[in-house]
GROMACS .gro file of C-alpha atoms in nm:
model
  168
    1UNK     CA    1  -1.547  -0.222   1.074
    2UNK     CA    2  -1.524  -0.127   1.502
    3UNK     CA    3  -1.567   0.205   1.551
    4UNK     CA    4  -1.248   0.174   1.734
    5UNK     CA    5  -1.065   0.053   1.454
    6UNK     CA    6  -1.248   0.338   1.202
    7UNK     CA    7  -1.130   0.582   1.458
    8UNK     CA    8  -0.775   0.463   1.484
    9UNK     CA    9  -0.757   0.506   1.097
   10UNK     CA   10  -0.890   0.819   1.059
   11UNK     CA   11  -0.764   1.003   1.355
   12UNK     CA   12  -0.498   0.842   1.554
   13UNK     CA   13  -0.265   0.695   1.227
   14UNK     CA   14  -0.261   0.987   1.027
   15UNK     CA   15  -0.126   1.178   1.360
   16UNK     CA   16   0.154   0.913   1.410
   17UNK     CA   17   0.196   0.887   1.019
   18UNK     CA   18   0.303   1.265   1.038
   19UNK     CA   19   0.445   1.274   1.335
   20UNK     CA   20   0.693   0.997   1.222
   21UNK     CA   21   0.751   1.166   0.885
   22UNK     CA   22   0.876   1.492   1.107
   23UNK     CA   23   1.115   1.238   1.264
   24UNK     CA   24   1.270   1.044   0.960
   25UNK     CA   25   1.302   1.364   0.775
   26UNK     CA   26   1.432   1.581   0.976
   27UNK     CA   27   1.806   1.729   0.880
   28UNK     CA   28   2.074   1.691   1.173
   29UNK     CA   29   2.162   2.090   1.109
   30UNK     CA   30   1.930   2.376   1.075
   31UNK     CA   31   2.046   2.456   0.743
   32UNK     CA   32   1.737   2.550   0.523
   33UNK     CA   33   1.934   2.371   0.198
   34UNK     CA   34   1.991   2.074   0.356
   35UNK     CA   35   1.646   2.075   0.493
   36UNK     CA   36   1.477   2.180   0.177
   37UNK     CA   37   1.710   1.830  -0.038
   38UNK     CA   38   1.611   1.608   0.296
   39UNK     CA   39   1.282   1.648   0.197
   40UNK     CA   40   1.330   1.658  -0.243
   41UNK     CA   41   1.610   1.524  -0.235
   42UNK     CA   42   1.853   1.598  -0.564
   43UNK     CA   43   1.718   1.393  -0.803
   44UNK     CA   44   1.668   1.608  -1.128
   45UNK     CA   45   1.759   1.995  -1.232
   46UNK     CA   46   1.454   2.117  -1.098
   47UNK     CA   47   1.519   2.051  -0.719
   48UNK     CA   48   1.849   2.132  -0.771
   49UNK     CA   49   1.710   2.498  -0.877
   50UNK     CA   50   1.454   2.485  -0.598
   51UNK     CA   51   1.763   2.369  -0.314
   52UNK     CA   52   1.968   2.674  -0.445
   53UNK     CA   53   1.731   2.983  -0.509
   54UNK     CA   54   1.476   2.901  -0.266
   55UNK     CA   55   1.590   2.672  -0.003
   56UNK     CA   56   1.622   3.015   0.252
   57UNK     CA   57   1.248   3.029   0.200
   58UNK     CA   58   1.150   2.673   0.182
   59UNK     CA   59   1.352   2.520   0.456
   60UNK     CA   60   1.210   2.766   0.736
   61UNK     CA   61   1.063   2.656   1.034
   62UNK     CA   62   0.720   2.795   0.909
   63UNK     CA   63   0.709   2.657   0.584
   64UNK     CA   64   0.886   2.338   0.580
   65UNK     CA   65   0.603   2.156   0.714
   66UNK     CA   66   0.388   2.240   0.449
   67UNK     CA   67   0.706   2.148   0.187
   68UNK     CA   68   0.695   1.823   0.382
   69UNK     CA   69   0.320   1.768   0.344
   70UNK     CA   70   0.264   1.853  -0.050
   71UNK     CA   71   0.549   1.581  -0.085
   72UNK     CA   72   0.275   1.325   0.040
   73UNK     CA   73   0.067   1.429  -0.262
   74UNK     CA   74   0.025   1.115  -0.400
   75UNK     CA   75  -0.280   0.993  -0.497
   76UNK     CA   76  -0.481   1.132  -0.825
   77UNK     CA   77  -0.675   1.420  -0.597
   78UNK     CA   78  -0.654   1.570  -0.255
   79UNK     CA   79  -0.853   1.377   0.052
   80UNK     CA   80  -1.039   1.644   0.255
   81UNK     CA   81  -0.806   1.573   0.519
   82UNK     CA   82  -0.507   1.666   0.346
   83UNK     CA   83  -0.675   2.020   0.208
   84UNK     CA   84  -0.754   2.024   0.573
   85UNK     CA   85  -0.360   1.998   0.722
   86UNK     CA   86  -0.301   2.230   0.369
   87UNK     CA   87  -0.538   2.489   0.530
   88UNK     CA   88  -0.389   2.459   0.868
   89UNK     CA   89   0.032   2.487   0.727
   90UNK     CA   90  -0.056   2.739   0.448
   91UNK     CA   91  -0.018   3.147   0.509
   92UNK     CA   92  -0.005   3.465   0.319
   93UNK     CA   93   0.394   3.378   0.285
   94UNK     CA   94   0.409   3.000   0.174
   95UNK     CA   95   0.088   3.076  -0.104
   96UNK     CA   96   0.346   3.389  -0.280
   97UNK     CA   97   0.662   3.113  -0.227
   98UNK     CA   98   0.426   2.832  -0.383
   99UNK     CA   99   0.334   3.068  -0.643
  100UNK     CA  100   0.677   3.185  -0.676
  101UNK     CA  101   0.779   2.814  -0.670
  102UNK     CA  102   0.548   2.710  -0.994
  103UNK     CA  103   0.640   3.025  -1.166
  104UNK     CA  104   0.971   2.862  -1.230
  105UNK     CA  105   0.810   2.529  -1.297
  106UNK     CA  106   0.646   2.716  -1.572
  107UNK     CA  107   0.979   2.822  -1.684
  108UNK     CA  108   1.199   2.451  -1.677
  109UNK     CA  109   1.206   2.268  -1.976
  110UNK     CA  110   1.329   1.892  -2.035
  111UNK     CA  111   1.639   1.812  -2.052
  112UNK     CA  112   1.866   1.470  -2.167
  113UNK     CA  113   2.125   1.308  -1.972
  114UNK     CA  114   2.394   1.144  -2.099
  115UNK     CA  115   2.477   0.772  -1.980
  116UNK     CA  116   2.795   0.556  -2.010
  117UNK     CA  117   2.779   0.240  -1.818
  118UNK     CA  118   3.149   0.015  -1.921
  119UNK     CA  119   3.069   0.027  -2.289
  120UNK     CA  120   2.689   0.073  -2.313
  121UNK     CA  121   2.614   0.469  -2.371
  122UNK     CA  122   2.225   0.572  -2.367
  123UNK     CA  123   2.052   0.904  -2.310
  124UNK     CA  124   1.725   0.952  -2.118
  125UNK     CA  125   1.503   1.280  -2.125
  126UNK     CA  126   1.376   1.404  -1.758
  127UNK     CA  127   1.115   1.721  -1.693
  128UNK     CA  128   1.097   1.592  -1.345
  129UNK     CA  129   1.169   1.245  -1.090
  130UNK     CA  130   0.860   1.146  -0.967
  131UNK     CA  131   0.963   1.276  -0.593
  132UNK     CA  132   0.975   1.628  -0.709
  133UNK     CA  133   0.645   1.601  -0.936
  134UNK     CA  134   0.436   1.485  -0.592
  135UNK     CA  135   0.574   1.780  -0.405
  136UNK     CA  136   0.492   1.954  -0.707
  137UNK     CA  137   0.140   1.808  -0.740
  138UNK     CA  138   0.099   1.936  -0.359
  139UNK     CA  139   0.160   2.263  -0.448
  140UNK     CA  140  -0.092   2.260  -0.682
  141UNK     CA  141  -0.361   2.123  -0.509
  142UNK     CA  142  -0.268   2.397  -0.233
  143UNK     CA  143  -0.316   2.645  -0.482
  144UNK     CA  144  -0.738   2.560  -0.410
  145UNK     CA  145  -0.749   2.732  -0.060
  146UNK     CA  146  -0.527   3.017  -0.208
  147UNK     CA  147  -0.768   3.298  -0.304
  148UNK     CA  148  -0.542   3.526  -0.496
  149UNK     CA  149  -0.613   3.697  -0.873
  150UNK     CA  150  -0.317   3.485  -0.981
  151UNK     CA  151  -0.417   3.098  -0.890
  152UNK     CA  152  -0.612   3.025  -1.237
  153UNK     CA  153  -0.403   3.209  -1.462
  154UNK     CA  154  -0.038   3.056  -1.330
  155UNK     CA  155  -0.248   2.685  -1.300
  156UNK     CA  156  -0.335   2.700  -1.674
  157UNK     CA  157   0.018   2.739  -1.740
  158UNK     CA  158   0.156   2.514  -1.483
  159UNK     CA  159  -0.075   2.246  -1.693
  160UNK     CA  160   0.046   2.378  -2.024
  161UNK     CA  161   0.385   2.348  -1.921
  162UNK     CA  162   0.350   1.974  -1.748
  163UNK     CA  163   0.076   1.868  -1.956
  164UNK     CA  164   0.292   1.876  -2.311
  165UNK     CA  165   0.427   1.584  -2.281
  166UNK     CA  166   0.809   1.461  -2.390
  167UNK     CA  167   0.913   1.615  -2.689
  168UNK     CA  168   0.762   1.964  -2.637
   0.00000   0.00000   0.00000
């Protein structure tokens, strides 16, 4: 591959691929709820939680960002460039609000929903939509430049909790 292309990929895109994410997602107010769903949207009871008790926390100007960046956690473990933007968005104040954050993840439990469709009825079990489990995921992997006493203990759980599987 040119070294001009290499470059482009690995500096210049992931710049505009931000940069543009900042754009799409920002809210037209500068209400931190509406901020905070823009970017989790309300897909399951868990964001729904997370829009109401923490959105005043989540949707500020200094931690959004790094809301808006563990919801690009998608792949199976972080790049060193993303642990790299992690270490540049994360302070003292988002790593208690991400511990704060999978604290009550540790808490939900699964829940069914209740379909009806005309005549067809059919129930479906959710822990979490994919959308909030990346943001989730984020949070977790942020959790490696976070060098507090309660990162390995509130992990196991986290993975206890999500780990179980459907059913308990």
């Amino acid at each position: 591959m040119p070294d001009g292309i290499r470059q482009y990929r690995e500096q210049v895109w992931p710049l505009l691929r931000d940069r543009l994410t900042e754009l799409f997602t920002e809210p037209e107010t500068d209400d931190p709820v509406l901020a905070v769903r823009n970017v989790l949207w309300d897909d399951d009871a868990f964001t729904t939680t997370l829009a109401a008790e923490y959105a005043s926390r989540l949707g500020t100007p200094e931690t959004l960002p790094l809301l808006r960046h563990c919801a690009t956690a998608t792949a199976s473990k972080p790049s060193a460039r993303w642990l790299a933007r992690t270490a540049r968005l994360l302070d003292a104040r988002a790593g208690e609000l991400i511990a704060d954050v999978l604290r009550r993840l540790v808490a939900h439990r699964e829940y069914r929903i209740r379909h009806t469709y005309r005549d067809e009825e059919w129930a479906e079990t959710v822990f979490l939509r994919e959308r909030t489990a990346v943001a989730l995921r984020g949070m977790v992997w942020a959790c490696e430049l976070v060098d507090e006493p309660w990162v390995t203990g509130l992990l196991g759980e986290v993975a206890v909790t999500t780990g179980t599987g459907m059913g308990g």
